[in-house]
Amino acid sequence: MYTLPSKLKLFAIIFMVVGALGMLAGFLSVPSTTAEVKEMMAAHDDGHGGGHDASYSDHNGDHTAKDGHGIDQNAISSPEAHDSKNTHGEDAHGDEEAHLTHVLHQLQNRPWSALYVASFFFFMIALGTLAFYAIQHAAQAGWSPVLFRVMEGITAYLPWASVIIIILLLLSVFHVNHIFHWMDGELLNPESPKYDKLIAGKSSWLNPTWFIIRAVIYLLGFNLYRHFSRKWTLNQDDAEDNRWFKKNFKLAAGFLVFFIYTESMMSWDWIMSFDPHWFSTLFGWYVFAGMMVCAITVIALVTIVLKSQGYLEFVNDSHIHDLAKFMFGFSIFWTYLWFSQFMLIWYANIPEEVTYFVTRIEDYNLPFFGMVAMNFIFPVLLLMNSDYKRINWFVVMTGIVILLGHYIDVFNMVMPATVGTSWFIGLPEIGAMLFFFGLFVLVVFTALTKAPLLAKRNPFIKESKHFHY
Amino acid sequence: MAKHIHAIYSDDDILMQAVKQVRAERYHIEEVYTPFPVHGLDKVMGLAPTRIAICSFLYGLVGLSVAITMMNFIMIEDWPQDIGGKPSFSYIENMPAFVPIMFELTVFFAAHLMVITFYMRSKLWPFKKAENPDVRTTDDHFLMAIDAGHHDVDKLSQFLYDTGALEISLIENDDDH
């Protein structure tokens, strides 16, 4: 049995408190009027050498340049596009008030988006682990049963993450925040100046009621699988026959079918709908690939931590090697999907699709390309060597870079649509990450104390104990 | 004249055990012939790990360089045409279009040069004379060839018999291959 070290508990709680303070500071520093925005921008200019302000003027410069070509790309994808569209046509940056309102909305979205990105990031680690766990059951893998309890510990975060996500989505639906642009009812009203024909056309899918119903279906499905799978593996420990194992096998196969549909729809709903004018067919797979990389990395990291504390007697470096191979393989798979999505859109350059990448390359250049280096080049070069995959500190180092890289990936998917050019990785973003990291560690390691760390009567446990590659 | 002892086994587990015993007695195993890969045989024989993966990585880098140099010269430097509005001003600007070729050439070089390296290092080519001491080793027998040069042949034979060898024969030849 694993006992939660009191130091770890304290460590997690400190992270949560510091993170919560950071988030609180983020929410408190949000301006409520355009006058405050003006003041902030002036102060910001002094503080940071005008880097941010310069980007605003670049931004405006771009607008005029593009107006000249007849394509107003930024206006199409940014959420406030429709307020500002009129001003773009007449005088691109003459109307300072409209610009300030635009920035105000972005700044008001920022702490909410930071919260959303961090909570989704940890949610997807738990969900990806659950999917990986189901794959191991359905594939009857012989190497992984010694890691099942570690995976179950990580998926224990899923119910927590689900509740947090559903609360955040409900807050958006009830207009407490405005990170989902399409939830603005005015957009569907043909009489309104904000009327958006494209979003109105999608309203049979993107409407708040159906959106919440879908979210509940996804989360209920994920959590039910997690609940019963965990229960049945524990039953198998005390069983006389393999009945629970067989039930778990069937459940895993069924869950994987459910998962691949709902995961795809979930990524349209919770990520792609931030850019409601944009669509991509492989988006669900792309989110899935990122999810799997993070999940496997976290499984490897938790395993290494527990092993180093002497808890996982039967885990050897071959198990770590296998996990590292999965990290390596799924990093490449993620890159393959990232590039396939990017290259097809870049190549065809259809204005309605390409705005997505135009905003990201212009306004998020470093995070956008930096994440490719972190999520592809770094793991490929470090984990290519077979010997390195067995060295714990190599796996840990690569794992940390991969996790940071995928945080930036989620950041890049959400932020350009909600905060646009007003992005920064500062207090609200880091605070939210620290808070959820603390919560994740606390929940996961508490769950690990609830059951022995080795499944007893799994039919493959003996093979797994002697697994050697 | 070199003297070898050929010991034939019919089971790979017994062979593995025999290899361990023979090495423990410090006899020199010249070669082991098996009809299929026996897992872990290289480890118990103490063979050095292969470096072919390192070769392959380097070949891959060569392939990547070839692809980049070729396309940079053709598409950017030699004749930078406007083809469908693609930006041929610099390599990086048009890079996404080149990635499929960069990828494929990397794989092509890594794979083919690695296979050729393997053939050369293992001395395999068409019309090569087969080096098979006993035809049964391609079907269901395992043969261990031991250098008998400075050892007492009778003692060695008895020792091999005890390790489970079915047939033991003394071969004297002129090392013609």
PDB file of N, CA and C in Angstrom, chain A residues 155-224:
ATOM      1  N   THR A 155      -6.456   8.510 -13.509  1.00  0.00           N
ATOM      2  CA  THR A 155      -7.825   8.758 -13.973  1.00  0.00           C
ATOM      3  C   THR A 155      -8.747   9.144 -12.818  1.00  0.00           C
ATOM      4  N   ALA A 156      -8.291   8.983 -11.575  1.00  0.00           N
ATOM      5  CA  ALA A 156      -9.116   9.431 -10.447  1.00  0.00           C
ATOM      6  C   ALA A 156      -9.337  10.935 -10.512  1.00  0.00           C
ATOM      7  N   TYR A 157      -8.502  11.621 -11.265  1.00  0.00           N
ATOM      8  CA  TYR A 157      -8.690  13.073 -11.409  1.00  0.00           C
ATOM      9  C   TYR A 157      -9.867  13.383 -12.333  1.00  0.00           C
ATOM     10  N   LEU A 158     -10.287  12.399 -13.125  1.00  0.00           N
ATOM     11  CA  LEU A 158     -11.315  12.659 -14.138  1.00  0.00           C
ATOM     12  C   LEU A 158     -12.621  13.225 -13.564  1.00  0.00           C
ATOM     13  N   PRO A 159     -13.185  12.642 -12.498  1.00  0.00           N
ATOM     14  CA  PRO A 159     -14.432  13.222 -11.970  1.00  0.00           C
ATOM     15  C   PRO A 159     -14.259  14.677 -11.538  1.00  0.00           C
ATOM     16  N   TRP A 160     -13.129  14.970 -10.909  1.00  0.00           N
ATOM     17  CA  TRP A 160     -12.862  16.360 -10.488  1.00  0.00           C
ATOM     18  C   TRP A 160     -12.800  17.272 -11.702  1.00  0.00           C
ATOM     19  N   ALA A 161     -12.030  16.841 -12.688  1.00  0.00           N
ATOM     20  CA  ALA A 161     -11.874  17.654 -13.897  1.00  0.00           C
ATOM     21  C   ALA A 161     -13.218  17.846 -14.572  1.00  0.00           C
ATOM     22  N   SER A 162     -14.038  16.794 -14.576  1.00  0.00           N
ATOM     23  CA  SER A 162     -15.335  16.881 -15.246  1.00  0.00           C
ATOM     24  C   SER A 162     -16.222  17.921 -14.576  1.00  0.00           C
ATOM     25  N   VAL A 163     -16.230  17.905 -13.245  1.00  0.00           N
ATOM     26  CA  VAL A 163     -17.064  18.877 -12.529  1.00  0.00           C
ATOM     27  C   VAL A 163     -16.579  20.293 -12.833  1.00  0.00           C
ATOM     28  N   ILE A 164     -15.262  20.484 -12.815  1.00  0.00           N
ATOM     29  CA  ILE A 164     -14.717  21.822 -13.076  1.00  0.00           C
ATOM     30  C   ILE A 164     -15.070  22.273 -14.488  1.00  0.00           C
ATOM     31  N   ILE A 165     -14.906  21.361 -15.449  1.00  0.00           N
ATOM     32  CA  ILE A 165     -15.199  21.717 -16.838  1.00  0.00           C
ATOM     33  C   ILE A 165     -16.673  22.080 -16.998  1.00  0.00           C
ATOM     34  N   ILE A 166     -17.539  21.272 -16.397  1.00  0.00           N
ATOM     35  CA  ILE A 166     -18.967  21.534 -16.590  1.00  0.00           C
ATOM     36  C   ILE A 166     -19.350  22.859 -15.939  1.00  0.00           C
ATOM     37  N   ILE A 167     -18.712  23.185 -14.792  1.00  0.00           N
ATOM     38  CA  ILE A 167     -18.995  24.483 -14.164  1.00  0.00           C
ATOM     39  C   ILE A 167     -18.539  25.613 -15.085  1.00  0.00           C
ATOM     40  N   LEU A 168     -17.347  25.464 -15.654  1.00  0.00           N
ATOM     41  CA  LEU A 168     -16.840  26.512 -16.542  1.00  0.00           C
ATOM     42  C   LEU A 168     -17.749  26.681 -17.756  1.00  0.00           C
ATOM     43  N   LEU A 169     -18.207  25.557 -18.313  1.00  0.00           N
ATOM     44  CA  LEU A 169     -19.081  25.638 -19.486  1.00  0.00           C
ATOM     45  C   LEU A 169     -20.409  26.295 -19.109  1.00  0.00           C
ATOM     46  N   LEU A 170     -20.931  25.948 -17.906  1.00  0.00           N
ATOM     47  CA  LEU A 170     -22.189  26.567 -17.478  1.00  0.00           C
ATOM     48  C   LEU A 170     -22.010  28.061 -17.269  1.00  0.00           C
ATOM     49  N   LEU A 171     -20.859  28.452 -16.709  1.00  0.00           N
ATOM     50  CA  LEU A 171     -20.610  29.896 -16.520  1.00  0.00           C
ATOM     51  C   LEU A 171     -20.628  30.601 -17.875  1.00  0.00           C
ATOM     52  N   SER A 172     -20.074  29.951 -18.890  1.00  0.00           N
ATOM     53  CA  SER A 172     -20.087  30.559 -20.222  1.00  0.00           C
ATOM     54  C   SER A 172     -21.506  30.625 -20.757  1.00  0.00           C
ATOM     55  N   VAL A 173     -22.266  29.551 -20.559  1.00  0.00           N
ATOM     56  CA  VAL A 173     -23.633  29.512 -21.078  1.00  0.00           C
ATOM     57  C   VAL A 173     -24.481  30.603 -20.421  1.00  0.00           C
ATOM     58  N   PHE A 174     -24.244  30.839 -19.112  1.00  0.00           N
ATOM     59  CA  PHE A 174     -25.012  31.876 -18.432  1.00  0.00           C
ATOM     60  C   PHE A 174     -24.344  33.250 -18.528  1.00  0.00           C
ATOM     61  N   HIS A 175     -23.444  33.389 -19.486  1.00  0.00           N
ATOM     62  CA  HIS A 175     -22.847  34.689 -19.832  1.00  0.00           C
ATOM     63  C   HIS A 175     -22.089  35.348 -18.693  1.00  0.00           C
ATOM     64  N   VAL A 176     -21.555  34.520 -17.765  1.00  0.00           N
ATOM     65  CA  VAL A 176     -20.672  35.091 -16.746  1.00  0.00           C
ATOM     66  C   VAL A 176     -19.358  35.501 -17.418  1.00  0.00           C
ATOM     67  N   ASN A 177     -18.955  34.713 -18.411  1.00  0.00           N
ATOM     68  CA  ASN A 177     -17.808  35.140 -19.197  1.00  0.00           C
ATOM     69  C   ASN A 177     -18.163  35.022 -20.686  1.00  0.00           C
ATOM     70  N   HIS A 178     -17.298  35.533 -21.513  1.00  0.00           N
ATOM     71  CA  HIS A 178     -17.647  35.584 -22.942  1.00  0.00           C
ATOM     72  C   HIS A 178     -16.585  34.915 -23.792  1.00  0.00           C
ATOM     73  N   ILE A 179     -16.011  33.804 -23.252  1.00  0.00           N
ATOM     74  CA  ILE A 179     -14.941  33.188 -24.040  1.00  0.00           C
ATOM     75  C   ILE A 179     -15.487  32.443 -25.257  1.00  0.00           C
ATOM     76  N   PHE A 180     -16.711  31.939 -25.166  1.00  0.00           N
ATOM     77  CA  PHE A 180     -17.329  31.311 -26.348  1.00  0.00           C
ATOM     78  C   PHE A 180     -18.146  32.380 -27.072  1.00  0.00           C
ATOM     79  N   HIS A 181     -17.597  32.863 -28.162  1.00  0.00           N
ATOM     80  CA  HIS A 181     -18.222  33.968 -28.871  1.00  0.00           C
ATOM     81  C   HIS A 181     -19.624  33.609 -29.363  1.00  0.00           C
ATOM     82  N   TRP A 182     -19.799  32.361 -29.842  1.00  0.00           N
ATOM     83  CA  TRP A 182     -21.075  31.986 -30.469  1.00  0.00           C
ATOM     84  C   TRP A 182     -22.232  31.939 -29.495  1.00  0.00           C
ATOM     85  N   MET A 183     -21.932  32.015 -28.161  1.00  0.00           N
ATOM     86  CA  MET A 183     -23.014  31.942 -27.183  1.00  0.00           C
ATOM     87  C   MET A 183     -23.786  33.260 -27.084  1.00  0.00           C
ATOM     88  N   ASP A 184     -23.253  34.308 -27.709  1.00  0.00           N
ATOM     89  CA  ASP A 184     -23.929  35.601 -27.715  1.00  0.00           C
ATOM     90  C   ASP A 184     -25.205  35.490 -28.566  1.00  0.00           C
ATOM     91  N   GLY A 185     -26.358  35.597 -27.908  1.00  0.00           N
ATOM     92  CA  GLY A 185     -27.629  35.410 -28.597  1.00  0.00           C
ATOM     93  C   GLY A 185     -27.890  36.410 -29.709  1.00  0.00           C
ATOM     94  N   GLU A 186     -27.288  37.599 -29.587  1.00  0.00           N
ATOM     95  CA  GLU A 186     -27.473  38.660 -30.582  1.00  0.00           C
ATOM     96  C   GLU A 186     -27.048  38.224 -31.978  1.00  0.00           C
ATOM     97  N   LEU A 187     -26.077  37.282 -32.000  1.00  0.00           N
ATOM     98  CA  LEU A 187     -25.513  36.883 -33.291  1.00  0.00           C
ATOM     99  C   LEU A 187     -26.540  36.177 -34.157  1.00  0.00           C
ATOM    100  N   LEU A 188     -27.570  35.605 -33.503  1.00  0.00           N
ATOM    101  CA  LEU A 188     -28.554  34.815 -34.235  1.00  0.00           C
ATOM    102  C   LEU A 188     -29.751  35.647 -34.668  1.00  0.00           C
ATOM    103  N   ASN A 189     -29.791  36.885 -34.188  1.00  0.00           N
ATOM    104  CA  ASN A 189     -30.949  37.733 -34.456  1.00  0.00           C
ATOM    105  C   ASN A 189     -30.725  38.538 -35.740  1.00  0.00           C
ATOM    106  N   PRO A 190     -31.488  38.249 -36.769  1.00  0.00           N
ATOM    107  CA  PRO A 190     -31.253  38.934 -38.061  1.00  0.00           C
ATOM    108  C   PRO A 190     -31.451  40.454 -37.976  1.00  0.00           C
ATOM    109  N   GLU A 191     -32.194  40.919 -36.956  1.00  0.00           N
ATOM    110  CA  GLU A 191     -32.437  42.355 -36.820  1.00  0.00           C
ATOM    111  C   GLU A 191     -31.230  43.065 -36.214  1.00  0.00           C
ATOM    112  N   SER A 192     -30.408  42.299 -35.494  1.00  0.00           N
ATOM    113  CA  SER A 192     -29.324  42.920 -34.738  1.00  0.00           C
ATOM    114  C   SER A 192     -28.166  43.306 -35.648  1.00  0.00           C
ATOM    115  N   PRO A 193     -27.467  44.389 -35.298  1.00  0.00           N
ATOM    116  CA  PRO A 193     -26.265  44.735 -36.086  1.00  0.00           C
ATOM    117  C   PRO A 193     -25.162  43.700 -35.920  1.00  0.00           C
ATOM    118  N   LYS A 194     -25.246  42.872 -34.854  1.00  0.00           N
ATOM    119  CA  LYS A 194     -24.223  41.854 -34.624  1.00  0.00           C
ATOM    120  C   LYS A 194     -24.537  40.553 -35.361  1.00  0.00           C
ATOM    121  N   TYR A 195     -25.673  40.511 -36.084  1.00  0.00           N
ATOM    122  CA  TYR A 195     -26.114  39.266 -36.730  1.00  0.00           C
ATOM    123  C   TYR A 195     -24.989  38.636 -37.543  1.00  0.00           C
ATOM    124  N   ASP A 196     -24.790  37.338 -37.305  1.00  0.00           N
ATOM    125  CA  ASP A 196     -23.720  36.617 -38.006  1.00  0.00           C
ATOM    126  C   ASP A 196     -24.331  35.410 -38.698  1.00  0.00           C
ATOM    127  N   LYS A 197     -24.399  35.510 -40.016  1.00  0.00           N
ATOM    128  CA  LYS A 197     -25.095  34.477 -40.769  1.00  0.00           C
ATOM    129  C   LYS A 197     -24.414  33.112 -40.615  1.00  0.00           C
ATOM    130  N   LEU A 198     -23.092  33.111 -40.578  1.00  0.00           N
ATOM    131  CA  LEU A 198     -22.369  31.834 -40.490  1.00  0.00           C
ATOM    132  C   LEU A 198     -22.649  31.131 -39.163  1.00  0.00           C
ATOM    133  N   ILE A 199     -22.592  31.909 -38.078  1.00  0.00           N
ATOM    134  CA  ILE A 199     -22.837  31.307 -36.767  1.00  0.00           C
ATOM    135  C   ILE A 199     -24.300  30.917 -36.642  1.00  0.00           C
ATOM    136  N   ALA A 200     -25.185  31.768 -37.166  1.00  0.00           N
ATOM    137  CA  ALA A 200     -26.616  31.433 -37.131  1.00  0.00           C
ATOM    138  C   ALA A 200     -26.863  30.122 -37.867  1.00  0.00           C
ATOM    139  N   GLY A 201     -26.123  29.910 -38.954  1.00  0.00           N
ATOM    140  CA  GLY A 201     -26.281  28.674 -39.721  1.00  0.00           C
ATOM    141  C   GLY A 201     -25.842  27.442 -38.957  1.00  0.00           C
ATOM    142  N   LYS A 202     -24.953  27.643 -37.983  1.00  0.00           N
ATOM    143  CA  LYS A 202     -24.455  26.488 -37.207  1.00  0.00           C
ATOM    144  C   LYS A 202     -25.221  26.314 -35.909  1.00  0.00           C
ATOM    145  N   SER A 203     -26.266  27.137 -35.708  1.00  0.00           N
ATOM    146  CA  SER A 203     -26.875  27.176 -34.373  1.00  0.00           C
ATOM    147  C   SER A 203     -27.636  25.906 -34.031  1.00  0.00           C
ATOM    148  N   SER A 204     -27.910  25.053 -35.021  1.00  0.00           N
ATOM    149  CA  SER A 204     -28.582  23.811 -34.632  1.00  0.00           C
ATOM    150  C   SER A 204     -27.628  22.902 -33.856  1.00  0.00           C
ATOM    151  N   TRP A 205     -26.360  23.047 -34.093  1.00  0.00           N
ATOM    152  CA  TRP A 205     -25.362  22.302 -33.288  1.00  0.00           C
ATOM    153  C   TRP A 205     -24.849  23.173 -32.155  1.00  0.00           C
ATOM    154  N   LEU A 206     -24.439  24.392 -32.496  1.00  0.00           N
ATOM    155  CA  LEU A 206     -23.859  25.288 -31.491  1.00  0.00           C
ATOM    156  C   LEU A 206     -24.957  26.114 -30.837  1.00  0.00           C
ATOM    157  N   ASN A 207     -25.764  25.483 -29.976  1.00  0.00           N
ATOM    158  CA  ASN A 207     -26.665  26.289 -29.148  1.00  0.00           C
ATOM    159  C   ASN A 207     -26.508  25.822 -27.715  1.00  0.00           C
ATOM    160  N   PRO A 208     -26.632  26.754 -26.763  1.00  0.00           N
ATOM    161  CA  PRO A 208     -26.226  26.463 -25.383  1.00  0.00           C
ATOM    162  C   PRO A 208     -26.866  25.210 -24.789  1.00  0.00           C
ATOM    163  N   THR A 209     -28.160  24.991 -25.020  1.00  0.00           N
ATOM    164  CA  THR A 209     -28.817  23.836 -24.389  1.00  0.00           C
ATOM    165  C   THR A 209     -28.208  22.525 -24.877  1.00  0.00           C
ATOM    166  N   TRP A 210     -28.173  22.366 -26.169  1.00  0.00           N
ATOM    167  CA  TRP A 210     -27.647  21.145 -26.786  1.00  0.00           C
ATOM    168  C   TRP A 210     -26.171  20.980 -26.446  1.00  0.00           C
ATOM    169  N   PHE A 211     -25.467  22.094 -26.348  1.00  0.00           N
ATOM    170  CA  PHE A 211     -24.048  22.088 -25.989  1.00  0.00           C
ATOM    171  C   PHE A 211     -23.843  21.484 -24.600  1.00  0.00           C
ATOM    172  N   ILE A 212     -24.675  21.923 -23.647  1.00  0.00           N
ATOM    173  CA  ILE A 212     -24.533  21.410 -22.282  1.00  0.00           C
ATOM    174  C   ILE A 212     -24.986  19.950 -22.217  1.00  0.00           C
ATOM    175  N   ILE A 213     -26.056  19.616 -22.947  1.00  0.00           N
ATOM    176  CA  ILE A 213     -26.513  18.220 -22.944  1.00  0.00           C
ATOM    177  C   ILE A 213     -25.398  17.319 -23.475  1.00  0.00           C
ATOM    178  N   ARG A 214     -24.777  17.736 -24.565  1.00  0.00           N
ATOM    179  CA  ARG A 214     -23.682  16.938 -25.130  1.00  0.00           C
ATOM    180  C   ARG A 214     -22.547  16.787 -24.121  1.00  0.00           C
ATOM    181  N   ALA A 215     -22.200  17.927 -23.481  1.00  0.00           N
ATOM    182  CA  ALA A 215     -21.093  17.881 -22.515  1.00  0.00           C
ATOM    183  C   ALA A 215     -21.404  16.876 -21.418  1.00  0.00           C
ATOM    184  N   VAL A 216     -22.661  16.869 -20.949  1.00  0.00           N
ATOM    185  CA  VAL A 216     -23.032  15.941 -19.884  1.00  0.00           C
ATOM    186  C   VAL A 216     -22.930  14.504 -20.394  1.00  0.00           C
ATOM    187  N   ILE A 217     -23.360  14.268 -21.625  1.00  0.00           N
ATOM    188  CA  ILE A 217     -23.272  12.902 -22.180  1.00  0.00           C
ATOM    189  C   ILE A 217     -21.816  12.448 -22.239  1.00  0.00           C
ATOM    190  N   TYR A 218     -20.955  13.302 -22.781  1.00  0.00           N
ATOM    191  CA  TYR A 218     -19.538  12.903 -22.876  1.00  0.00           C
ATOM    192  C   TYR A 218     -18.992  12.566 -21.492  1.00  0.00           C
ATOM    193  N   LEU A 219     -19.200  13.512 -20.569  1.00  0.00           N
ATOM    194  CA  LEU A 219     -18.553  13.366 -19.262  1.00  0.00           C
ATOM    195  C   LEU A 219     -19.131  12.193 -18.495  1.00  0.00           C
ATOM    196  N   LEU A 220     -20.438  11.994 -18.638  1.00  0.00           N
ATOM    197  CA  LEU A 220     -21.072  10.866 -17.974  1.00  0.00           C
ATOM    198  C   LEU A 220     -20.489   9.564 -18.515  1.00  0.00           C
ATOM    199  N   GLY A 221     -20.359   9.482 -19.823  1.00  0.00           N
ATOM    200  CA  GLY A 221     -19.805   8.268 -20.432  1.00  0.00           C
ATOM    201  C   GLY A 221     -18.401   7.995 -19.936  1.00  0.00           C
ATOM    202  N   PHE A 222     -17.552   9.026 -19.954  1.00  0.00           N
ATOM    203  CA  PHE A 222     -16.162   8.843 -19.521  1.00  0.00           C
ATOM    204  C   PHE A 222     -16.118   8.398 -18.066  1.00  0.00           C
ATOM    205  N   ASN A 223     -16.909   9.095 -17.221  1.00  0.00           N
ATOM    206  CA  ASN A 223     -16.823   8.812 -15.792  1.00  0.00           C
ATOM    207  C   ASN A 223     -17.421   7.461 -15.435  1.00  0.00           C
ATOM    208  N   LEU A 224     -18.483   7.064 -16.156  1.00  0.00           N
ATOM    209  CA  LEU A 224     -19.062   5.750 -15.875  1.00  0.00           C
ATOM    210  C   LEU A 224     -18.058   4.653 -16.194  1.00  0.00           C
TER     211      LEU A 224
END
